[in-house]
Tab-separated table of C-alpha atoms and ligand atoms in Angstrom:
chain	number	residue	atom	x	y	z
K	1	MET	CA	42.547	-49.162	33.620
K	2	VAL	CA	44.025	-46.346	31.238
K	3	MET	CA	44.487	-43.336	33.056
K	4	PRO	CA	44.805	-40.344	30.980
K	5	ASP	CA	47.777	-39.882	29.313
K	6	PRO	CA	49.986	-38.422	32.048
K	7	VAL	CA	52.279	-37.011	28.896
K	8	HIS	CA	48.885	-34.958	27.636
K	9	SER	CA	47.643	-34.120	31.081
K	10	PRO	CA	48.444	-30.849	31.962
K	11	THR	CA	47.251	-30.581	35.343
K	12	PRO	CA	49.701	-29.419	37.806
K	13	ALA	CA	50.484	-31.744	40.544
K	14	GLY	CA	48.065	-30.961	43.598
K	15	THR	CA	45.990	-28.469	41.298
K	16	THR	CA	42.704	-29.608	41.817
K	17	ALA	CA	40.620	-25.799	42.882
K	18	PRO	CA	39.785	-24.173	39.782
K	19	LEU	CA	41.065	-20.806	38.742
K	20	ARG	CA	38.550	-18.290	40.472
K	21	ALA	CA	38.235	-14.412	39.536
K	22	GLY	CA	40.641	-12.165	41.643
K	23	THR	CA	42.683	-15.583	42.015
K	24	GLY	CA	44.853	-15.831	38.927
K	25	ALA	CA	43.768	-14.605	35.279
K	26	PRO	CA	40.471	-13.799	34.511
K	27	LEU	CA	38.596	-17.182	33.412
K	28	VAL	CA	35.779	-16.738	30.574
K	29	VAL	CA	33.930	-19.777	29.143
K	30	ALA	CA	31.536	-20.438	26.007
K	31	SER	CA	29.270	-22.805	25.293
K	32	ASN	CA	26.299	-23.310	23.503
K	33	ARG	CA	23.948	-24.106	25.773
K	34	GLY	CA	23.994	-22.036	28.806
K	35	PRO	CA	23.866	-22.622	32.386
K	36	LEU	CA	20.338	-21.253	32.601
K	37	SER	CA	17.386	-22.265	30.207
K	38	PHE	CA	13.651	-20.875	30.467
K	39	ARG	CA	10.543	-21.807	29.411
K	40	PHE	CA	6.922	-19.909	29.063
K	41	GLY	CA	4.892	-20.082	32.194
K	42	ALA	CA	1.641	-20.233	32.475
K	43	GLY	CA	0.938	-16.144	31.734
K	44	GLY	CA	3.515	-16.092	29.198
K	45	THR	CA	6.630	-15.052	30.905
K	46	PRO	CA	9.662	-16.791	30.955
K	47	GLU	CA	10.398	-18.946	33.612
K	48	GLN	CA	13.545	-21.051	34.752
K	49	ALA	CA	13.648	-24.946	33.275
K	50	GLY	CA	16.044	-27.371	34.603
K	51	THR	CA	19.543	-27.388	32.934
K	52	ALA	CA	19.620	-30.167	30.259
K	53	GLY	CA	22.887	-31.842	29.223
K	54	GLY	CA	25.887	-32.746	30.711
K	55	LEU	CA	28.272	-30.394	29.854
K	56	ALA	CA	26.137	-27.501	31.274
K	57	GLY	CA	25.330	-28.987	34.301
K	58	SER	CA	28.885	-29.951	35.123
K	59	LEU	CA	30.517	-26.961	34.410
K	60	HIS	CA	28.134	-24.376	35.981
K	61	ASP	CA	28.390	-26.759	39.565
K	62	LEU	CA	32.396	-25.509	38.798
K	63	VAL	CA	31.784	-21.816	37.941
K	64	ALA	CA	28.865	-21.053	39.987
K	65	GLY	CA	30.007	-17.891	42.082
K	66	SER	CA	33.297	-17.560	40.735
K	67	GLY	CA	32.673	-14.513	39.179
K	68	ALA	CA	33.652	-15.586	35.868
K	69	THR	CA	32.342	-14.658	33.117
K	70	TRP	CA	29.919	-17.277	30.744
K	71	VAL	CA	29.211	-16.376	27.178
K	72	ALA	CA	26.368	-18.887	26.227
K	73	CYS	CA	23.333	-18.729	23.724
K	74	ALA	CA	19.654	-17.747	24.393
K	75	MET	CA	18.495	-21.072	22.546
K	76	SER	CA	14.791	-20.425	22.580
K	77	ASP	CA	12.136	-18.085	22.398
K	78	ALA	CA	11.924	-18.378	26.132
K	79	ASP	CA	15.680	-17.549	26.718
K	80	ARG	CA	15.705	-14.888	24.344
K	81	ALA	CA	12.283	-13.523	26.449
K	82	ALA	CA	14.205	-13.906	29.339
K	83	VAL	CA	17.236	-11.561	28.138
K	84	ASP	CA	14.978	-8.577	27.401
K	85	ALA	CA	13.190	-9.250	30.718
K	86	GLY	CA	16.563	-9.333	32.342
K	87	LEU	CA	16.516	-12.646	34.006
K	88	MET	CA	19.285	-14.505	32.246
K	89	ARG	CA	21.391	-13.980	35.576
K	90	GLU	CA	22.855	-15.537	38.211
K	91	ASP	CA	25.071	-13.856	41.345
K	92	GLY	CA	28.743	-14.775	41.421
K	93	LEU	CA	28.442	-15.508	37.726
K	94	ARG	CA	28.711	-12.813	34.534
K	95	ILE	CA	26.107	-14.246	31.928
K	96	VAL	CA	26.680	-12.875	28.498
K	97	ALA	CA	23.775	-14.109	26.147
K	98	VAL	CA	24.548	-14.208	22.571
K	99	THR	CA	21.058	-14.053	20.931
K	100	SER	CA	20.481	-14.971	17.169
K	101	ASP	CA	18.113	-14.504	14.330
K	102	PRO	CA	15.985	-18.030	15.333
K	103	ASP	CA	16.072	-19.066	11.724
K	104	GLU	CA	19.480	-18.968	11.541
K	105	TYR	CA	20.427	-20.336	14.743
K	106	ALA	CA	18.233	-23.146	13.806
K	107	MET	CA	20.432	-24.031	10.410
K	108	ALA	CA	23.423	-23.368	12.437
K	109	TYR	CA	22.349	-25.519	15.361
K	110	ASP	CA	20.089	-28.050	13.802
K	111	MET	CA	21.719	-28.952	10.231
K	112	VAL	CA	25.538	-28.133	10.814
K	113	SER	CA	26.153	-29.014	14.593
K	114	ASN	CA	23.840	-31.403	15.577
K	115	ALA	CA	22.938	-33.340	11.963
K	116	THR	CA	26.168	-32.824	10.212
K	117	LEU	CA	29.274	-32.467	13.334
K	118	TRP	CA	27.441	-34.421	15.903
K	119	PHE	CA	27.022	-37.124	13.119
K	120	ALA	CA	30.512	-36.985	12.044
K	121	HIS	CA	32.061	-37.357	15.194
K	122	HIS	CA	30.068	-40.512	16.128
K	123	HIS	CA	30.028	-41.825	13.083
K	124	LEU	CA	26.472	-41.906	12.369
K	125	PHE	CA	26.131	-41.192	8.957
K	126	ASP	CA	24.412	-43.568	6.502
K	127	LEU	CA	26.507	-42.969	3.698
K	128	THR	CA	24.078	-44.008	1.410
K	129	ARG	CA	21.546	-41.896	1.780
K	130	ARG	CA	23.007	-38.987	3.745
K	131	PRO	CA	24.861	-36.576	4.214
K	132	VAL	CA	23.499	-34.405	1.255
K	133	PHE	CA	25.487	-31.233	1.091
K	134	ASP	CA	23.256	-29.044	-1.171
K	135	HIS	CA	22.847	-25.128	-1.216
K	136	ARG	CA	20.674	-25.041	1.398
K	137	TRP	CA	23.396	-26.756	3.649
K	138	HIS	CA	25.984	-24.749	2.033
K	139	ARG	CA	23.824	-21.525	3.417
K	140	ALA	CA	23.495	-22.971	6.830
K	141	TRP	CA	27.573	-23.568	6.867
K	142	SER	CA	27.616	-20.250	6.275
K	143	ALA	CA	25.006	-19.472	9.417
K	144	PHE	CA	27.164	-21.547	11.218
K	145	ARG	CA	30.004	-19.397	10.766
K	146	SER	CA	28.634	-16.345	11.709
K	147	PHE	CA	27.264	-17.939	14.666
K	148	ASN	CA	31.007	-18.223	15.348
K	149	GLU	CA	31.698	-15.271	14.935
K	150	GLN	CA	29.343	-13.777	17.485
K	151	PHE	CA	30.800	-15.845	20.064
K	152	ALA	CA	33.963	-14.887	19.054
K	153	GLU	CA	33.075	-11.054	18.847
K	154	ARG	CA	31.620	-11.313	22.579
K	155	ILE	CA	34.144	-12.948	24.067
K	156	ALA	CA	36.756	-10.564	22.207
K	157	SER	CA	34.532	-7.524	24.051
K	158	GLU	CA	34.013	-8.696	27.269
K	159	ALA	CA	37.383	-10.660	28.409
K	160	ALA	CA	39.496	-8.721	30.477
K	161	ASP	CA	43.444	-8.541	29.693
K	162	GLY	CA	45.145	-11.718	29.657
K	163	ALA	CA	41.741	-13.933	30.090
K	164	VAL	CA	42.095	-17.489	30.092
K	165	VAL	CA	38.969	-18.358	27.626
K	166	LEU	CA	37.628	-22.119	27.724
K	167	VAL	CA	35.356	-22.674	24.214
K	168	GLN	CA	33.111	-25.666	25.027
K	169	ASP	CA	32.207	-28.403	21.997
K	170	TYR	CA	31.856	-28.983	18.694
K	171	HIS	CA	29.250	-25.681	17.811
K	172	LEU	CA	32.091	-23.470	18.541
K	173	ALA	CA	34.355	-25.358	16.839
K	174	LEU	CA	35.521	-22.301	14.570
K	175	VAL	CA	35.897	-19.885	17.834
K	176	PRO	CA	39.589	-20.230	18.831
K	177	ALA	CA	40.984	-19.228	15.388
K	178	MET	CA	38.335	-16.248	15.558
K	179	VAL	CA	39.568	-15.158	18.869
K	180	ARG	CA	42.930	-15.413	18.499
K	181	ASP	CA	42.580	-13.199	15.553
K	182	LEU	CA	40.578	-10.203	17.447
K	183	ARG	CA	42.336	-10.441	20.402
K	184	ALA	CA	46.110	-12.528	20.948
K	185	ASP	CA	46.524	-11.382	24.404
K	186	LEU	CA	43.603	-14.004	25.157
K	187	ALA	CA	44.728	-17.686	25.872
K	188	VAL	CA	41.879	-19.889	24.848
K	189	VAL	CA	41.841	-23.638	24.958
K	190	HIS	CA	38.912	-25.566	23.155
K	191	PHE	CA	37.177	-28.642	24.999
K	192	SER	CA	35.644	-31.629	23.062
K	193	HIS	CA	32.777	-33.039	24.721
K	194	THR	CA	32.070	-35.726	22.064
K	195	PRO	CA	34.738	-37.972	20.149
K	196	PHE	CA	36.314	-36.696	17.335
K	197	ALA	CA	35.625	-38.385	13.920
K	198	ASP	CA	38.443	-40.830	12.207
K	199	PRO	CA	39.796	-39.008	9.029
K	200	GLY	CA	37.922	-41.179	6.894
K	201	VAL	CA	34.691	-39.606	7.997
K	202	LEU	CA	35.833	-36.382	8.231
K	203	ARG	CA	36.519	-36.237	4.697
K	204	VAL	CA	32.492	-36.623	4.063
K	205	LEU	CA	32.680	-33.076	4.720
K	206	PRO	CA	32.979	-30.833	1.955
K	207	ASP	CA	36.866	-30.062	1.765
K	208	ARG	CA	36.317	-26.175	2.967
K	209	ALA	CA	34.273	-27.327	5.803
K	210	GLY	CA	36.555	-29.525	6.955
K	211	GLY	CA	39.601	-27.485	6.557
K	212	GLU	CA	37.472	-24.531	8.657
K	213	LEU	CA	36.718	-26.766	11.249
K	214	LEU	CA	40.113	-28.025	12.093
K	215	ALA	CA	41.765	-24.467	11.284
K	216	GLY	CA	39.433	-22.893	14.032
K	217	MET	CA	39.938	-25.624	16.495
K	218	ALA	CA	43.582	-25.118	15.632
K	219	GLY	CA	43.536	-21.578	16.496
K	220	ALA	CA	43.802	-22.407	20.393
K	221	ALA	CA	46.268	-22.904	22.665
K	222	ALA	CA	45.687	-26.301	23.246
K	223	CYS	CA	42.490	-28.493	22.151
K	224	GLY	CA	41.298	-30.956	24.941
K	225	PHE	CA	39.350	-34.495	24.896
K	226	HIS	CA	38.029	-36.989	27.340
K	227	THR	CA	40.540	-39.922	26.122
K	228	ARG	CA	43.647	-39.849	24.021
K	229	ARG	CA	41.636	-41.863	21.896
K	230	TRP	CA	39.624	-38.785	20.818
K	231	ALA	CA	42.475	-36.441	20.611
K	232	ALA	CA	44.303	-39.163	18.550
K	233	ALA	CA	41.713	-38.740	15.871
K	234	PHE	CA	42.078	-35.387	15.747
K	235	GLU	CA	45.640	-35.485	15.516
K	236	SER	CA	45.326	-37.631	12.358
K	237	CYS	CA	42.665	-35.461	11.175
K	238	CYS	CA	44.774	-32.808	11.084
K	239	GLU	CA	47.673	-34.831	9.387
K	240	ASP	CA	45.251	-35.861	6.677
K	241	LEU	CA	44.253	-32.572	5.826
K	242	GLY	CA	47.647	-31.066	6.486
K	243	VAL	CA	46.877	-28.439	9.194
K	244	ARG	CA	49.076	-27.804	11.819
K	245	ALA	CA	47.705	-29.747	15.143
K	246	PRO	CA	48.007	-27.634	18.090
K	247	ARG	CA	48.961	-29.333	21.915
K	248	THR	CA	46.281	-31.764	22.695
K	249	PHE	CA	45.677	-33.117	26.100
K	250	ALA	CA	43.077	-36.078	27.200
K	251	SER	CA	41.154	-35.411	30.748
K	252	PRO	CA	37.869	-37.071	31.510
K	253	LEU	CA	35.315	-35.271	33.603
K	254	SER	CA	33.327	-36.911	36.516
K	255	PRO	CA	30.565	-35.977	38.172
K	256	ASP	CA	30.687	-34.555	41.323
K	257	THR	CA	30.491	-37.130	44.268
K	258	GLY	CA	28.784	-34.936	46.913
K	259	ARG	CA	26.206	-33.296	44.648
K	260	LEU	CA	25.052	-36.583	43.066
K	261	LEU	CA	24.617	-38.470	46.637
K	262	ALA	CA	23.132	-35.644	47.774
K	263	ARG	CA	20.895	-35.691	45.062
K	264	ALA	CA	20.237	-38.912	45.335
K	265	GLY	CA	19.265	-38.521	49.176
K	266	SER	CA	16.828	-35.864	48.668
K	267	PRO	CA	12.849	-36.341	49.435
K	268	ALA	CA	11.934	-36.860	45.643
K	269	CYS	CA	14.651	-38.982	44.738
K	270	THR	CA	14.084	-41.445	47.734
K	271	ALA	CA	10.077	-41.197	47.187
K	272	ALA	CA	10.727	-42.227	43.660
K	273	GLY	CA	13.401	-44.965	44.326
K	274	GLU	CA	10.284	-46.349	46.965
K	275	ARG	CA	8.258	-46.168	44.186
K	276	LEU	CA	10.070	-48.370	41.818
K	277	ALA	CA	11.156	-51.029	44.326
K	278	GLU	CA	7.430	-51.295	45.091
K	279	ALA	CA	6.197	-51.865	41.710
K	280	LEU	CA	9.429	-54.502	40.971
K	281	GLY	CA	9.356	-56.548	44.292
K	282	ASP	CA	11.798	-59.524	44.192
K	283	ARG	CA	12.624	-59.315	40.607
K	284	GLN	CA	15.944	-57.611	39.465
K	285	MET	CA	16.289	-54.331	37.430
K	286	VAL	CA	18.493	-53.503	34.536
K	287	VAL	CA	18.253	-49.613	33.901
K	288	ARG	CA	19.618	-47.132	31.149
K	289	VAL	CA	18.915	-43.806	31.097
K	290	ASP	CA	20.084	-41.773	27.852
K	291	ARG	CA	18.750	-38.901	26.025
K	292	VAL	CA	16.972	-40.538	22.567
K	293	GLU	CA	19.658	-40.388	20.716
K	294	PRO	CA	20.817	-42.231	17.832
K	295	SER	CA	24.618	-42.954	19.155
K	296	LYS	CA	23.245	-44.061	22.774
K	297	ASN	CA	22.204	-47.126	20.827
K	298	LEU	CA	18.853	-47.754	22.584
K	299	VAL	CA	17.332	-50.360	20.072
K	300	ARG	CA	20.584	-52.929	20.085
K	301	GLY	CA	19.375	-52.601	23.942
K	302	PHE	CA	16.019	-53.930	23.798
K	303	LEU	CA	17.275	-56.647	20.870
K	304	ALA	CA	20.263	-57.982	23.419
K	305	PHE	CA	17.328	-57.978	26.087
K	306	ASP	CA	15.236	-59.753	24.011
K	307	ASP	CA	17.758	-62.460	22.950
K	308	LEU	CA	18.542	-62.893	26.831
K	309	LEU	CA	15.241	-63.935	27.139
K	310	GLU	CA	15.233	-66.325	24.369
K	311	ARG	CA	18.174	-67.730	25.316
K	312	HIS	CA	17.811	-67.932	29.130
K	313	PRO	CA	14.039	-68.801	29.746
K	314	GLU	CA	15.459	-68.586	33.736
K	315	HIS	CA	14.763	-64.582	33.311
K	316	ARG	CA	11.352	-64.419	32.162
K	317	GLY	CA	9.342	-63.250	34.734
K	318	SER	CA	12.227	-62.267	37.141
K	319	VAL	CA	14.074	-59.427	35.097
K	320	VAL	CA	12.748	-56.126	34.247
K	321	PHE	CA	14.359	-53.683	32.003
K	322	VAL	CA	14.018	-50.179	32.749
K	323	ALA	CA	14.691	-47.555	30.131
K	324	PHE	CA	14.136	-44.175	31.453
K	325	ALA	CA	14.986	-42.221	28.443
K	326	TYR	CA	14.486	-37.897	27.384
K	327	ALA	CA	13.857	-36.649	23.879
K	328	SER	CA	15.878	-34.194	22.809
K	329	ARG	CA	16.755	-32.466	19.445
K	330	GLN	CA	13.243	-32.860	18.375
K	331	GLY	CA	13.634	-30.320	15.488
K	332	LEU	CA	15.712	-33.376	13.469
K	333	ALA	CA	13.906	-35.896	11.607
K	334	GLU	CA	16.473	-38.367	12.558
K	335	TYR	CA	15.462	-38.138	15.948
K	336	LEU	CA	11.746	-38.237	15.352
K	337	ALA	CA	12.461	-41.242	13.405
K	338	TYR	CA	14.688	-42.542	16.239
K	339	ARG	CA	12.373	-42.300	18.855
K	340	THR	CA	9.578	-44.447	17.224
K	341	GLU	CA	12.302	-47.192	16.305
K	342	VAL	CA	13.177	-47.499	20.206
K	343	GLU	CA	9.579	-47.275	20.665
K	344	GLN	CA	8.857	-50.123	18.637
K	345	ALA	CA	11.670	-51.949	19.579
K	346	ALA	CA	10.569	-51.930	23.100
K	347	ALA	CA	7.028	-53.099	22.141
K	348	LEU	CA	8.225	-55.829	20.376
K	349	VAL	CA	9.667	-57.412	23.667
K	350	ASN	CA	6.817	-56.690	25.233
K	351	GLU	CA	4.607	-58.352	22.671
K	352	ARG	CA	6.794	-61.315	22.681
K	353	TRP	CA	7.235	-62.133	26.426
K	354	ALA	CA	4.891	-60.431	28.529
K	355	THR	CA	2.473	-62.085	30.677
K	356	PRO	CA	0.102	-61.375	33.079
K	357	GLY	CA	1.699	-59.048	35.917
K	358	TRP	CA	5.332	-58.719	34.327
K	359	THR	CA	5.879	-56.115	31.703
K	360	PRO	CA	9.385	-57.061	30.445
K	361	VAL	CA	10.515	-53.564	29.244
K	362	VAL	CA	9.379	-50.401	30.756
K	363	LEU	CA	10.480	-47.372	28.517
K	364	ASP	CA	9.281	-44.067	29.452
K	365	ILE	CA	10.351	-41.157	27.672
K	366	ALA	CA	9.811	-38.337	30.148
K	367	ASP	CA	12.260	-35.891	31.886
K	368	ASP	CA	12.033	-37.003	35.463
K	369	PRO	CA	15.786	-36.534	36.596
K	370	ASP	CA	14.984	-37.360	40.383
K	371	ARG	CA	13.521	-40.533	39.148
K	372	SER	CA	16.350	-41.728	36.598
K	373	LEU	CA	19.051	-41.159	39.660
K	374	ALA	CA	16.708	-43.218	41.839
K	375	ALA	CA	16.602	-46.378	39.180
K	376	LEU	CA	20.274	-45.868	38.857
K	377	ALA	CA	20.466	-46.287	42.492
K	378	HIS	CA	18.268	-49.314	42.999
K	379	ALA	CA	19.443	-51.659	39.883
K	380	ASP	CA	21.129	-54.377	39.326
K	381	VAL	CA	22.716	-53.710	36.329
K	382	VAL	CA	23.098	-50.491	34.309
K	383	VAL	CA	23.580	-50.576	30.727
K	384	VAL	CA	25.719	-47.945	29.143
K	385	ASN	CA	26.015	-49.288	25.266
K	386	PRO	CA	26.479	-46.410	23.341
K	387	LEU	CA	28.048	-46.534	19.135
K	388	ARG	CA	30.664	-43.758	20.482
K	389	ASP	CA	30.516	-41.651	22.514
K	390	GLY	CA	32.777	-38.400	23.963
K	391	LEU	CA	32.463	-40.047	28.151
K	392	ASN	CA	29.402	-40.687	29.188
K	393	LEU	CA	28.584	-39.414	32.588
K	394	VAL	CA	25.938	-42.140	33.282
K	395	ALA	CA	28.551	-44.877	33.161
K	396	LYS	CA	29.890	-42.590	36.013
K	397	GLU	CA	26.650	-41.906	37.858
K	398	GLY	CA	25.732	-45.144	38.158
K	399	PRO	CA	28.139	-46.511	40.497
K	400	ILE	CA	28.476	-43.275	42.828
K	401	VAL	CA	24.675	-43.526	43.615
K	402	ASN	CA	24.045	-47.245	42.917
K	403	ARG	CA	23.399	-49.225	46.556
K	404	ARG	CA	22.954	-53.083	45.224
K	405	ASP	CA	26.828	-53.299	43.837
K	406	GLY	CA	25.338	-53.158	40.233
K	407	VAL	CA	26.978	-54.327	37.576
K	408	LEU	CA	27.802	-51.764	34.781
K	409	VAL	CA	27.567	-53.529	31.328
K	410	LEU	CA	29.872	-50.705	29.434
K	411	SER	CA	30.678	-50.137	25.597
K	412	ARG	CA	34.263	-50.521	24.804
K	413	GLU	CA	33.248	-47.309	22.581
K	414	ALA	CA	32.605	-44.852	25.346
K	415	GLY	CA	35.205	-42.664	26.400
K	416	ALA	CA	34.605	-43.565	29.957
K	417	HIS	CA	35.442	-46.768	29.297
K	418	ASP	CA	39.340	-45.514	29.573
K	419	GLU	CA	38.875	-45.442	33.555
K	420	LEU	CA	36.178	-48.321	33.803
K	421	ALA	CA	37.398	-50.988	31.930
K	422	GLY	CA	38.336	-54.019	34.238
K	423	ALA	CA	35.673	-52.834	36.500
K	424	ALA	CA	32.826	-53.193	34.194
K	425	LEU	CA	31.638	-55.744	31.634
K	426	SER	CA	32.577	-54.174	28.415
K	427	VAL	CA	30.642	-55.024	25.586
K	428	ASN	CA	31.129	-54.536	21.210
K	429	PRO	CA	27.753	-52.261	21.430
K	430	TYR	CA	26.707	-53.892	17.766
K	431	ASP	CA	26.938	-57.551	19.026
K	432	VAL	CA	23.646	-57.963	20.349
K	433	ALA	CA	24.671	-61.841	21.137
K	434	ALA	CA	27.632	-60.777	22.921
K	435	THR	CA	25.621	-57.982	25.028
K	436	ALA	CA	23.163	-60.304	26.149
K	437	ASP	CA	25.863	-62.565	27.376
K	438	ALA	CA	26.972	-59.683	29.641
K	439	LEU	CA	23.874	-59.192	30.849
K	440	HIS	CA	23.259	-63.330	31.849
K	441	ARG	CA	26.402	-62.731	33.483
K	442	ALA	CA	25.667	-59.233	35.333
K	443	LEU	CA	22.477	-60.894	36.271
K	444	THR	CA	23.933	-64.213	37.496
K	445	MET	CA	27.365	-62.856	39.005
K	446	PRO	CA	28.235	-63.743	42.990
K	447	ALA	CA	27.563	-61.085	45.421
K	448	PRO	CA	31.399	-61.180	45.940
K	449	GLU	CA	32.167	-60.107	42.765
K	450	ARG	CA	29.675	-57.623	41.818
K	451	ALA	CA	30.400	-55.779	45.281
K	452	GLU	CA	34.796	-56.090	43.976
K	453	ARG	CA	33.755	-54.679	40.757
K	454	ALA	CA	31.147	-51.840	42.466
K	455	ALA	CA	34.042	-51.002	44.355
K	456	ALA	CA	36.601	-51.069	41.821
K	457	LEU	CA	34.122	-48.531	40.005
K	458	ARG	CA	33.397	-46.147	42.745
K	459	ASP	CA	37.378	-45.905	43.112
K	460	ALA	CA	37.720	-44.798	39.633
K	461	VAL	CA	35.104	-42.649	39.138
K	462	THR	CA	36.048	-40.770	42.823
K	463	GLY	CA	39.227	-40.844	42.633
K	464	ARG	CA	38.869	-37.774	40.103
K	465	PRO	CA	37.222	-35.009	41.220
K	466	PRO	CA	35.912	-32.743	38.153
K	467	GLN	CA	37.582	-29.902	39.458
K	468	ARG	CA	40.568	-31.846	37.852
K	469	TRP	CA	39.089	-31.418	34.753
K	470	LEU	CA	38.481	-27.655	34.935
K	471	ALA	CA	42.031	-27.065	36.255
K	472	ASP	CA	43.231	-29.162	33.261
K	473	GLN	CA	41.655	-26.974	31.047
K	474	ILE	CA	43.124	-23.518	32.517
K	475	GLY	CA	46.618	-25.622	32.854
K	476	ALA	CA	46.354	-26.048	29.109
K	477	ALA	CA	46.087	-22.264	28.170
K	478	ALA	CA	49.065	-21.640	30.043
K	479	GLY	CA	50.856	-24.000	27.938
N	501	LIG	O1	28.639	-32.751	23.806
N	501	LIG	C1	27.898	-33.527	24.560
N	501	LIG	C2	26.821	-32.756	25.199
N	501	LIG	O2	26.773	-31.722	25.067
N	501	LIG	C3	26.384	-33.083	26.288
N	501	LIG	O3	26.875	-32.519	27.476
N	501	LIG	C4	24.783	-33.255	26.560
N	501	LIG	O4	24.484	-34.237	26.630
N	501	LIG	C5	24.373	-32.968	24.781
N	501	LIG	O5	25.883	-32.616	24.177
N	501	LIG	C6	23.513	-32.048	25.012
N	501	LIG	O6	23.355	-31.676	23.598
N	501	LIG	P1	22.488	-30.479	23.201
N	501	LIG	O7	22.657	-29.065	24.123
N	501	LIG	O8	22.277	-30.377	22.124
N	501	LIG	O9	21.101	-30.980	24.269
């Protein structure tokens, strides 16, 4: 099991509590998606919706009530209406909302952050066809730069003297250098929740954009990643483009065990679990929980299950693959097309193998976090097979809430693999046959081995509380 590289992991020994305003340097965090998000209610007034995404939810748990300042984007019309109505507020947190022009924001978020940078860092470009960097894209890059400038200016005007500023993720990659130029007294750290592109992939970006991206991040005192591997990729890119790399560190995030178990034991989760158990009877359950996202590799997951049913007739009728996915980034054609592919792949398995009374694949694209957690709790096997993933929190949430000594089938390309290899069954996410073999091994694994692996997974996940991740960033600011 590979733990974060101690040389680069700056947590001071014994430091597990997050820095609180008033007990040290004031804390500012900045992210595109913020702690609160809104939708329009029946009467057209904005009302609070759940927080989507691992970053915003995890960070919110860590800084809630701390008095920290959180600079975040008002992403939707409902968010912007909430800001106007004074609803973007929470006791114990100073939320500073950045409101951009919706069209400019769409260019920055959809075209650059998601269709370009996300695809680059996850190695998702289909290079024969995409990306195409036309003049429209270059205008989008300018919008991305302005969006980052807006953040930098708000941070510079809101941060107290000597504050520590933790800038999160690729949406804000240009912010560190901009803040440094505006406020030299601030200690800025950038943390990436994604992998980082290898140099050959970063070279696909227009030269100026690639250089700006690296120089922007290099303006931080230190850049953090969930694994040493992504830090090394960033350093290689800097070397390739002649940018002086800042200090880097690896610090993987983990879920908050107490909160997660409390949620898993809530009436809503318990009821969802009972419904699942009843629907399943004595069949085994393979579970996956993902965003509908090209990097998550859902289609190959269904192909592997198809292969399993073909080669191992004994599993026919006795295993159900439950895939609870939720839609995201619906403004992007790639995501809409991928959703169709995912639905078709699941339907094909069912057309081929279903019998009266047995549906092999249950795919439901509806955002129901309680039901998803209940499925992870009741799973015999959890599949997490991304093509490339910064960390993957589901791989860590499953072992905490699972009650059946569930086996984790885990892509070696997920950041979480560094901590969980050995206890999980590792797979090459492109190798459908090997994934099918791993599913078979997981479904037929003797009980003692399941118990041993499940305990090892739990130890690995719970041994590093999420406060360590925040403390590492704060420690990195100090140098
Ligand atoms: O970078 C990773 C991440 O921020 C995750 O925390 C989250 O799952 C996802 O991206 C959310 O993306 P978005 O904010 O675009 O919905």
